[in-house]
Amino acid sequence: ITAGTLHAAQLLGVDGSLGTVEAGKTADLVVCDGDPVADIDVIGDPSNVVMVFKDGRIAKDSPRAAR
């Protein structure tokens, strides 16, 4: 996950605005059930996707998302 986010942003020279979850950075996030660091396959299963943020805005919101 780090290779596809932080390291990719560093290689492209855009790590000041992308690549990590920090205040002031563009937010493109996938929130899923499970731990993708322990099992990357949880991201590949659409039934595990709870929310998707694109440019800091909710693009997908599952009814089961905790509020």
PDB file of N, CA, C and O in Angstrom:
ATOM      1  N   ILE A   1       0.840  -1.191   0.000  1.00  0.00           N
ATOM      2  CA  ILE A   1       0.000   0.000   0.000  1.00  0.00           C
ATOM      3  C   ILE A   1       0.880   1.248   0.000  1.00  0.00           C
ATOM      4  O   ILE A   1       0.603   2.197  -0.726  1.00  0.00           O
ATOM      5  N   THR A   2       1.927   1.237   0.778  1.00  0.00           N
ATOM      6  CA  THR A   2       2.823   2.393   0.814  1.00  0.00           C
ATOM      7  C   THR A   2       3.506   2.609  -0.530  1.00  0.00           C
ATOM      8  O   THR A   2       3.673   3.753  -0.967  1.00  0.00           O
ATOM      9  N   ALA A   3       3.834   1.524  -1.220  1.00  0.00           N
ATOM     10  CA  ALA A   3       4.467   1.648  -2.540  1.00  0.00           C
ATOM     11  C   ALA A   3       3.536   2.329  -3.534  1.00  0.00           C
ATOM     12  O   ALA A   3       3.986   3.094  -4.391  1.00  0.00           O
ATOM     13  N   GLY A   4       2.246   2.064  -3.420  1.00  0.00           N
ATOM     14  CA  GLY A   4       1.281   2.645  -4.345  1.00  0.00           C
ATOM     15  C   GLY A   4       0.773   4.006  -3.934  1.00  0.00           C
ATOM     16  O   GLY A   4       0.046   4.651  -4.696  1.00  0.00           O
ATOM     17  N   THR A   5       1.123   4.463  -2.753  1.00  0.00           N
ATOM     18  CA  THR A   5       0.627   5.754  -2.279  1.00  0.00           C
ATOM     19  C   THR A   5       1.796   6.707  -2.022  1.00  0.00           C
ATOM     20  O   THR A   5       2.148   7.500  -2.885  1.00  0.00           O
ATOM     21  N   LEU A   6       2.409   6.615  -0.872  1.00  0.00           N
ATOM     22  CA  LEU A   6       3.494   7.531  -0.502  1.00  0.00           C
ATOM     23  C   LEU A   6       4.668   7.446  -1.464  1.00  0.00           C
ATOM     24  O   LEU A   6       5.125   8.461  -1.993  1.00  0.00           O
ATOM     25  N   HIS A   7       5.161   6.242  -1.729  1.00  0.00           N
ATOM     26  CA  HIS A   7       6.347   6.116  -2.582  1.00  0.00           C
ATOM     27  C   HIS A   7       6.060   6.563  -4.008  1.00  0.00           C
ATOM     28  O   HIS A   7       6.904   7.212  -4.637  1.00  0.00           O
ATOM     29  N   ALA A   8       4.876   6.248  -4.515  1.00  0.00           N
ATOM     30  CA  ALA A   8       4.508   6.700  -5.858  1.00  0.00           C
ATOM     31  C   ALA A   8       4.437   8.223  -5.909  1.00  0.00           C
ATOM     32  O   ALA A   8       4.928   8.840  -6.866  1.00  0.00           O
ATOM     33  N   ALA A   9       3.848   8.836  -4.898  1.00  0.00           N
ATOM     34  CA  ALA A   9       3.763  10.300  -4.853  1.00  0.00           C
ATOM     35  C   ALA A   9       5.158  10.921  -4.775  1.00  0.00           C
ATOM     36  O   ALA A   9       5.428  11.939  -5.426  1.00  0.00           O
ATOM     37  N   GLN A  10       6.054  10.311  -4.007  1.00  0.00           N
ATOM     38  CA  GLN A  10       7.426  10.821  -3.911  1.00  0.00           C
ATOM     39  C   GLN A  10       8.132  10.743  -5.265  1.00  0.00           C
ATOM     40  O   GLN A  10       8.793  11.700  -5.679  1.00  0.00           O
ATOM     41  N   LEU A  11       7.988   9.620  -5.961  1.00  0.00           N
ATOM     42  CA  LEU A  11       8.629   9.458  -7.266  1.00  0.00           C
ATOM     43  C   LEU A  11       8.105  10.461  -8.285  1.00  0.00           C
ATOM     44  O   LEU A  11       8.844  10.924  -9.153  1.00  0.00           O
ATOM     45  N   LEU A  12       6.832  10.802  -8.187  1.00  0.00           N
ATOM     46  CA  LEU A  12       6.223  11.758  -9.105  1.00  0.00           C
ATOM     47  C   LEU A  12       6.417  13.209  -8.671  1.00  0.00           C
ATOM     48  O   LEU A  12       6.034  14.137  -9.384  1.00  0.00           O
ATOM     49  N   GLY A  13       6.980  13.398  -7.476  1.00  0.00           N
ATOM     50  CA  GLY A  13       7.218  14.749  -6.972  1.00  0.00           C
ATOM     51  C   GLY A  13       5.974  15.473  -6.512  1.00  0.00           C
ATOM     52  O   GLY A  13       5.941  16.699  -6.489  1.00  0.00           O
ATOM     53  N   VAL A  14       4.929  14.708  -6.135  1.00  0.00           N
ATOM     54  CA  VAL A  14       3.679  15.322  -5.686  1.00  0.00           C
ATOM     55  C   VAL A  14       3.352  14.972  -4.235  1.00  0.00           C
ATOM     56  O   VAL A  14       2.213  15.126  -3.795  1.00  0.00           O
ATOM     57  N   ASP A  15       4.352  14.525  -3.490  1.00  0.00           N
ATOM     58  CA  ASP A  15       4.108  14.093  -2.118  1.00  0.00           C
ATOM     59  C   ASP A  15       3.760  15.243  -1.179  1.00  0.00           C
ATOM     60  O   ASP A  15       3.326  15.014  -0.057  1.00  0.00           O
ATOM     61  N   GLY A  16       3.865  16.470  -1.626  1.00  0.00           N
ATOM     62  CA  GLY A  16       3.420  17.598  -0.817  1.00  0.00           C
ATOM     63  C   GLY A  16       1.901  17.710  -0.766  1.00  0.00           C
ATOM     64  O   GLY A  16       1.345  18.298   0.155  1.00  0.00           O
ATOM     65  N   SER A  17       1.226  17.113  -1.766  1.00  0.00           N
ATOM     66  CA  SER A  17      -0.230  17.197  -1.804  1.00  0.00           C
ATOM     67  C   SER A  17      -0.922  15.836  -1.872  1.00  0.00           C
ATOM     68  O   SER A  17      -2.129  15.755  -1.690  1.00  0.00           O
ATOM     69  N   LEU A  18      -0.167  14.771  -2.121  1.00  0.00           N
ATOM     70  CA  LEU A  18      -0.738  13.423  -2.254  1.00  0.00           C
ATOM     71  C   LEU A  18       0.139  12.394  -1.535  1.00  0.00           C
ATOM     72  O   LEU A  18       1.269  12.672  -1.188  1.00  0.00           O
ATOM     73  N   GLY A  19      -0.396  11.201  -1.354  1.00  0.00           N
ATOM     74  CA  GLY A  19       0.412  10.079  -0.897  1.00  0.00           C
ATOM     75  C   GLY A  19       0.227   9.651   0.541  1.00  0.00           C
ATOM     76  O   GLY A  19       0.514   8.509   0.878  1.00  0.00           O
ATOM     77  N   THR A  20      -0.222  10.560   1.387  1.00  0.00           N
ATOM     78  CA  THR A  20      -0.467  10.226   2.795  1.00  0.00           C
ATOM     79  C   THR A  20      -1.734  10.941   3.255  1.00  0.00           C
ATOM     80  O   THR A  20      -2.187  11.892   2.613  1.00  0.00           O
ATOM     81  N   VAL A  21      -2.278  10.486   4.360  1.00  0.00           N
ATOM     82  CA  VAL A  21      -3.476  11.109   4.933  1.00  0.00           C
ATOM     83  C   VAL A  21      -3.004  12.175   5.925  1.00  0.00           C
ATOM     84  O   VAL A  21      -2.521  11.855   7.010  1.00  0.00           O
ATOM     85  N   GLU A  22      -3.108  13.428   5.505  1.00  0.00           N
ATOM     86  CA  GLU A  22      -2.686  14.562   6.332  1.00  0.00           C
ATOM     87  C   GLU A  22      -3.568  15.766   6.007  1.00  0.00           C
ATOM     88  O   GLU A  22      -4.062  15.890   4.881  1.00  0.00           O
ATOM     89  N   ALA A  23      -3.713  16.635   6.980  1.00  0.00           N
ATOM     90  CA  ALA A  23      -4.471  17.871   6.762  1.00  0.00           C
ATOM     91  C   ALA A  23      -3.845  18.650   5.617  1.00  0.00           C
ATOM     92  O   ALA A  23      -2.620  18.756   5.516  1.00  0.00           O
ATOM     93  N   GLY A  24      -4.689  19.158   4.733  1.00  0.00           N
ATOM     94  CA  GLY A  24      -4.232  19.965   3.624  1.00  0.00           C
ATOM     95  C   GLY A  24      -3.908  19.194   2.357  1.00  0.00           C
ATOM     96  O   GLY A  24      -3.658  19.786   1.324  1.00  0.00           O
ATOM     97  N   LYS A  25      -3.895  17.874   2.433  1.00  0.00           N
ATOM     98  CA  LYS A  25      -3.615  17.060   1.252  1.00  0.00           C
ATOM     99  C   LYS A  25      -4.919  16.624   0.603  1.00  0.00           C
ATOM    100  O   LYS A  25      -5.958  16.563   1.242  1.00  0.00           O
ATOM    101  N   THR A  26      -4.843  16.324  -0.693  1.00  0.00           N
ATOM    102  CA  THR A  26      -6.007  15.842  -1.427  1.00  0.00           C
ATOM    103  C   THR A  26      -6.377  14.460  -0.907  1.00  0.00           C
ATOM    104  O   THR A  26      -5.516  13.590  -0.799  1.00  0.00           O
ATOM    105  N   ALA A  27      -7.646  14.285  -0.584  1.00  0.00           N
ATOM    106  CA  ALA A  27      -8.086  13.025   0.021  1.00  0.00           C
ATOM    107  C   ALA A  27      -8.770  12.133  -1.003  1.00  0.00           C
ATOM    108  O   ALA A  27      -9.879  12.402  -1.441  1.00  0.00           O
ATOM    109  N   ASP A  28      -8.082  11.081  -1.413  1.00  0.00           N
ATOM    110  CA  ASP A  28      -8.654   9.986  -2.182  1.00  0.00           C
ATOM    111  C   ASP A  28      -8.445   8.749  -1.318  1.00  0.00           C
ATOM    112  O   ASP A  28      -7.317   8.294  -1.153  1.00  0.00           O
ATOM    113  N   LEU A  29      -9.520   8.266  -0.718  1.00  0.00           N
ATOM    114  CA  LEU A  29      -9.409   7.170   0.244  1.00  0.00           C
ATOM    115  C   LEU A  29     -10.434   6.084  -0.024  1.00  0.00           C
ATOM    116  O   LEU A  29     -11.540   6.376  -0.476  1.00  0.00           O
ATOM    117  N   VAL A  30     -10.061   4.861   0.300  1.00  0.00           N
ATOM    118  CA  VAL A  30     -10.991   3.736   0.303  1.00  0.00           C
ATOM    119  C   VAL A  30     -11.023   3.217   1.737  1.00  0.00           C
ATOM    120  O   VAL A  30      -9.993   2.869   2.298  1.00  0.00           O
ATOM    121  N   VAL A  31     -12.203   3.212   2.341  1.00  0.00           N
ATOM    122  CA  VAL A  31     -12.390   2.694   3.695  1.00  0.00           C
ATOM    123  C   VAL A  31     -13.031   1.324   3.555  1.00  0.00           C
ATOM    124  O   VAL A  31     -14.064   1.183   2.896  1.00  0.00           O
ATOM    125  N   CYS A  32     -12.394   0.318   4.145  1.00  0.00           N
ATOM    126  CA  CYS A  32     -12.922  -1.035   3.965  1.00  0.00           C
ATOM    127  C   CYS A  32     -12.953  -1.791   5.285  1.00  0.00           C
ATOM    128  O   CYS A  32     -12.270  -1.432   6.240  1.00  0.00           O
ATOM    129  N   ASP A  33     -13.805  -2.831   5.305  1.00  0.00           N
ATOM    130  CA  ASP A  33     -13.792  -3.768   6.421  1.00  0.00           C
ATOM    131  C   ASP A  33     -12.556  -4.628   6.276  1.00  0.00           C
ATOM    132  O   ASP A  33     -12.272  -5.128   5.189  1.00  0.00           O
ATOM    133  N   GLY A  34     -11.823  -4.789   7.344  1.00  0.00           N
ATOM    134  CA  GLY A  34     -10.623  -5.613   7.311  1.00  0.00           C
ATOM    135  C   GLY A  34      -9.366  -4.773   7.307  1.00  0.00           C
ATOM    136  O   GLY A  34      -9.410  -3.545   7.247  1.00  0.00           O
ATOM    137  N   ASP A  35      -8.246  -5.442   7.346  1.00  0.00           N
ATOM    138  CA  ASP A  35      -6.940  -4.796   7.403  1.00  0.00           C
ATOM    139  C   ASP A  35      -6.187  -5.077   6.109  1.00  0.00           C
ATOM    140  O   ASP A  35      -5.636  -6.167   5.933  1.00  0.00           O
ATOM    141  N   PRO A  36      -6.137  -4.117   5.188  1.00  0.00           N
ATOM    142  CA  PRO A  36      -5.475  -4.362   3.916  1.00  0.00           C
ATOM    143  C   PRO A  36      -3.959  -4.556   4.041  1.00  0.00           C
ATOM    144  O   PRO A  36      -3.341  -5.104   3.141  1.00  0.00           O
ATOM    145  N   VAL A  37      -3.370  -4.117   5.139  1.00  0.00           N
ATOM    146  CA  VAL A  37      -1.943  -4.362   5.345  1.00  0.00           C
ATOM    147  C   VAL A  37      -1.703  -5.847   5.622  1.00  0.00           C
ATOM    148  O   VAL A  37      -0.745  -6.438   5.134  1.00  0.00           O
ATOM    149  N   ALA A  38      -2.605  -6.460   6.370  1.00  0.00           N
ATOM    150  CA  ALA A  38      -2.487  -7.885   6.675  1.00  0.00           C
ATOM    151  C   ALA A  38      -2.997  -8.750   5.524  1.00  0.00           C
ATOM    152  O   ALA A  38      -2.480  -9.847   5.292  1.00  0.00           O
ATOM    153  N   ASP A  39      -4.006  -8.264   4.776  1.00  0.00           N
ATOM    154  CA  ASP A  39      -4.601  -9.032   3.686  1.00  0.00           C
ATOM    155  C   ASP A  39      -5.097  -8.072   2.611  1.00  0.00           C
ATOM    156  O   ASP A  39      -6.193  -7.534   2.701  1.00  0.00           O
ATOM    157  N   ILE A  40      -4.278  -7.840   1.596  1.00  0.00           N
ATOM    158  CA  ILE A  40      -4.599  -6.869   0.550  1.00  0.00           C
ATOM    159  C   ILE A  40      -5.873  -7.226  -0.201  1.00  0.00           C
ATOM    160  O   ILE A  40      -6.528  -6.362  -0.790  1.00  0.00           O
ATOM    161  N   ASP A  41      -6.278  -8.496  -0.176  1.00  0.00           N
ATOM    162  CA  ASP A  41      -7.478  -8.926  -0.889  1.00  0.00           C
ATOM    163  C   ASP A  41      -8.759  -8.282  -0.364  1.00  0.00           C
ATOM    164  O   ASP A  41      -9.763  -8.250  -1.079  1.00  0.00           O
ATOM    165  N   VAL A  42      -8.753  -7.737   0.861  1.00  0.00           N
ATOM    166  CA  VAL A  42      -9.972  -7.109   1.376  1.00  0.00           C
ATOM    167  C   VAL A  42     -10.370  -5.902   0.528  1.00  0.00           C
ATOM    168  O   VAL A  42     -11.553  -5.599   0.388  1.00  0.00           O
ATOM    169  N   ILE A  43      -9.404  -5.233  -0.080  1.00  0.00           N
ATOM    170  CA  ILE A  43      -9.718  -4.084  -0.941  1.00  0.00           C
ATOM    171  C   ILE A  43     -10.312  -4.546  -2.261  1.00  0.00           C
ATOM    172  O   ILE A  43     -11.143  -3.872  -2.847  1.00  0.00           O
ATOM    173  N   GLY A  44      -9.897  -5.702  -2.737  1.00  0.00           N
ATOM    174  CA  GLY A  44     -10.364  -6.199  -4.021  1.00  0.00           C
ATOM    175  C   GLY A  44     -11.781  -6.727  -4.023  1.00  0.00           C
ATOM    176  O   GLY A  44     -12.369  -6.942  -5.077  1.00  0.00           O
ATOM    177  N   ASP A  45     -12.355  -6.921  -2.855  1.00  0.00           N
ATOM    178  CA  ASP A  45     -13.723  -7.431  -2.751  1.00  0.00           C
ATOM    179  C   ASP A  45     -14.669  -6.257  -2.516  1.00  0.00           C
ATOM    180  O   ASP A  45     -14.661  -5.648  -1.446  1.00  0.00           O
ATOM    181  N   PRO A  46     -15.488  -5.899  -3.516  1.00  0.00           N
ATOM    182  CA  PRO A  46     -16.378  -4.745  -3.373  1.00  0.00           C
ATOM    183  C   PRO A  46     -17.301  -4.806  -2.163  1.00  0.00           C
ATOM    184  O   PRO A  46     -17.705  -3.766  -1.645  1.00  0.00           O
ATOM    185  N   SER A  47     -17.615  -6.006  -1.679  1.00  0.00           N
ATOM    186  CA  SER A  47     -18.494  -6.103  -0.512  1.00  0.00           C
ATOM    187  C   SER A  47     -17.808  -5.603   0.754  1.00  0.00           C
ATOM    188  O   SER A  47     -18.467  -5.317   1.746  1.00  0.00           O
ATOM    189  N   ASN A  48     -16.481  -5.460   0.739  1.00  0.00           N
ATOM    190  CA  ASN A  48     -15.741  -4.940   1.895  1.00  0.00           C
ATOM    191  C   ASN A  48     -15.612  -3.422   1.887  1.00  0.00           C
ATOM    192  O   ASN A  48     -15.225  -2.826   2.884  1.00  0.00           O
ATOM    193  N   VAL A  49     -15.909  -2.787   0.762  1.00  0.00           N
ATOM    194  CA  VAL A  49     -15.744  -1.332   0.654  1.00  0.00           C
ATOM    195  C   VAL A  49     -16.897  -0.641   1.371  1.00  0.00           C
ATOM    196  O   VAL A  49     -18.061  -0.834   1.042  1.00  0.00           O
ATOM    197  N   VAL A  50     -16.552   0.165   2.364  1.00  0.00           N
ATOM    198  CA  VAL A  50     -17.542   0.864   3.181  1.00  0.00           C
ATOM    199  C   VAL A  50     -17.757   2.283   2.667  1.00  0.00           C
ATOM    200  O   VAL A  50     -18.889   2.744   2.538  1.00  0.00           O
ATOM    201  N   MET A  51     -16.673   2.990   2.366  1.00  0.00           N
ATOM    202  CA  MET A  51     -16.762   4.362   1.857  1.00  0.00           C
ATOM    203  C   MET A  51     -15.614   4.615   0.890  1.00  0.00           C
ATOM    204  O   MET A  51     -14.541   4.027   1.028  1.00  0.00           O
ATOM    205  N   VAL A  52     -15.862   5.541  -0.049  1.00  0.00           N
ATOM    206  CA  VAL A  52     -14.824   5.996  -0.963  1.00  0.00           C
ATOM    207  C   VAL A  52     -14.864   7.518  -0.967  1.00  0.00           C
ATOM    208  O   VAL A  52     -15.937   8.117  -1.110  1.00  0.00           O
ATOM    209  N   PHE A  53     -13.713   8.132  -0.792  1.00  0.00           N
ATOM    210  CA  PHE A  53     -13.573   9.584  -0.871  1.00  0.00           C
ATOM    211  C   PHE A  53     -12.752   9.922  -2.097  1.00  0.00           C
ATOM    212  O   PHE A  53     -11.693   9.340  -2.320  1.00  0.00           O
ATOM    213  N   LYS A  54     -13.224  10.856  -2.902  1.00  0.00           N
ATOM    214  CA  LYS A  54     -12.499  11.352  -4.068  1.00  0.00           C
ATOM    215  C   LYS A  54     -12.396  12.855  -3.932  1.00  0.00           C
ATOM    216  O   LYS A  54     -13.405  13.543  -3.791  1.00  0.00           O
ATOM    217  N   ASP A  55     -11.175  13.363  -3.944  1.00  0.00           N
ATOM    218  CA  ASP A  55     -10.928  14.801  -3.762  1.00  0.00           C
ATOM    219  C   ASP A  55     -11.567  15.337  -2.484  1.00  0.00           C
ATOM    220  O   ASP A  55     -12.103  16.436  -2.454  1.00  0.00           O
ATOM    221  N   GLY A  56     -11.564  14.523  -1.433  1.00  0.00           N
ATOM    222  CA  GLY A  56     -12.081  14.954  -0.142  1.00  0.00           C
ATOM    223  C   GLY A  56     -13.581  14.878   0.016  1.00  0.00           C
ATOM    224  O   GLY A  56     -14.122  15.254   1.046  1.00  0.00           O
ATOM    225  N   ARG A  57     -14.264  14.376  -1.008  1.00  0.00           N
ATOM    226  CA  ARG A  57     -15.729  14.271  -0.954  1.00  0.00           C
ATOM    227  C   ARG A  57     -16.144  12.819  -1.046  1.00  0.00           C
ATOM    228  O   ARG A  57     -15.514  12.017  -1.733  1.00  0.00           O
ATOM    229  N   ILE A  58     -17.232  12.498  -0.373  1.00  0.00           N
ATOM    230  CA  ILE A  58     -17.727  11.122  -0.380  1.00  0.00           C
ATOM    231  C   ILE A  58     -18.234  10.782  -1.780  1.00  0.00           C
ATOM    232  O   ILE A  58     -19.113  11.452  -2.315  1.00  0.00           O
ATOM    233  N   ALA A  59     -17.654   9.719  -2.351  1.00  0.00           N
ATOM    234  CA  ALA A  59     -18.084   9.233  -3.661  1.00  0.00           C
ATOM    235  C   ALA A  59     -18.946   7.986  -3.520  1.00  0.00           C
ATOM    236  O   ALA A  59     -19.764   7.696  -4.379  1.00  0.00           O
ATOM    237  N   LYS A  60     -18.753   7.240  -2.443  1.00  0.00           N
ATOM    238  CA  LYS A  60     -19.571   6.060  -2.148  1.00  0.00           C
ATOM    239  C   LYS A  60     -19.715   5.963  -0.649  1.00  0.00           C
ATOM    240  O   LYS A  60     -18.747   6.084   0.083  1.00  0.00           O
ATOM    241  N   ASP A  61     -20.926   5.758  -0.196  1.00  0.00           N
ATOM    242  CA  ASP A  61     -21.208   5.642   1.233  1.00  0.00           C
ATOM    243  C   ASP A  61     -22.108   4.429   1.437  1.00  0.00           C
ATOM    244  O   ASP A  61     -23.239   4.411   0.965  1.00  0.00           O
ATOM    245  N   SER A  62     -21.591   3.421   2.080  1.00  0.00           N
ATOM    246  CA  SER A  62     -22.357   2.214   2.347  1.00  0.00           C
ATOM    247  C   SER A  62     -23.327   2.458   3.487  1.00  0.00           C
ATOM    248  O   SER A  62     -23.013   3.148   4.440  1.00  0.00           O
ATOM    249  N   PRO A  63     -24.528   1.883   3.401  1.00  0.00           N
ATOM    250  CA  PRO A  63     -25.491   2.044   4.499  1.00  0.00           C
ATOM    251  C   PRO A  63     -24.966   1.502   5.826  1.00  0.00           C
ATOM    252  O   PRO A  63     -25.393   1.906   6.875  1.00  0.00           O
ATOM    253  N   ARG A  64     -24.002   0.597   5.775  1.00  0.00           N
ATOM    254  CA  ARG A  64     -23.466   0.017   7.011  1.00  0.00           C
ATOM    255  C   ARG A  64     -22.328   0.841   7.601  1.00  0.00           C
ATOM    256  O   ARG A  64     -21.782   0.499   8.639  1.00  0.00           O
ATOM    257  N   ALA A  65     -21.956   1.946   6.964  1.00  0.00           N
ATOM    258  CA  ALA A  65     -20.875   2.785   7.476  1.00  0.00           C
ATOM    259  C   ALA A  65     -21.263   3.344   8.847  1.00  0.00           C
ATOM    260  O   ALA A  65     -22.331   3.891   9.021  1.00  0.00           O
ATOM    261  N   ALA A  66     -20.370   3.192   9.787  1.00  0.00           N
ATOM    262  CA  ALA A  66     -20.623   3.697  11.146  1.00  0.00           C
ATOM    263  C   ALA A  66     -20.550   5.218  11.143  1.00  0.00           C
ATOM    264  O   ALA A  66     -19.715   5.816  10.512  1.00  0.00           O
ATOM    265  N   ARG A  67     -21.442   5.840  11.871  1.00  0.00           N
ATOM    266  CA  ARG A  67     -21.462   7.303  11.956  1.00  0.00           C
ATOM    267  C   ARG A  67     -21.014   7.728  13.321  1.00  0.00           C
ATOM    268  O   ARG A  67     -21.290   7.244  14.306  1.00  0.00           O
TER     269      ARG A  67
END
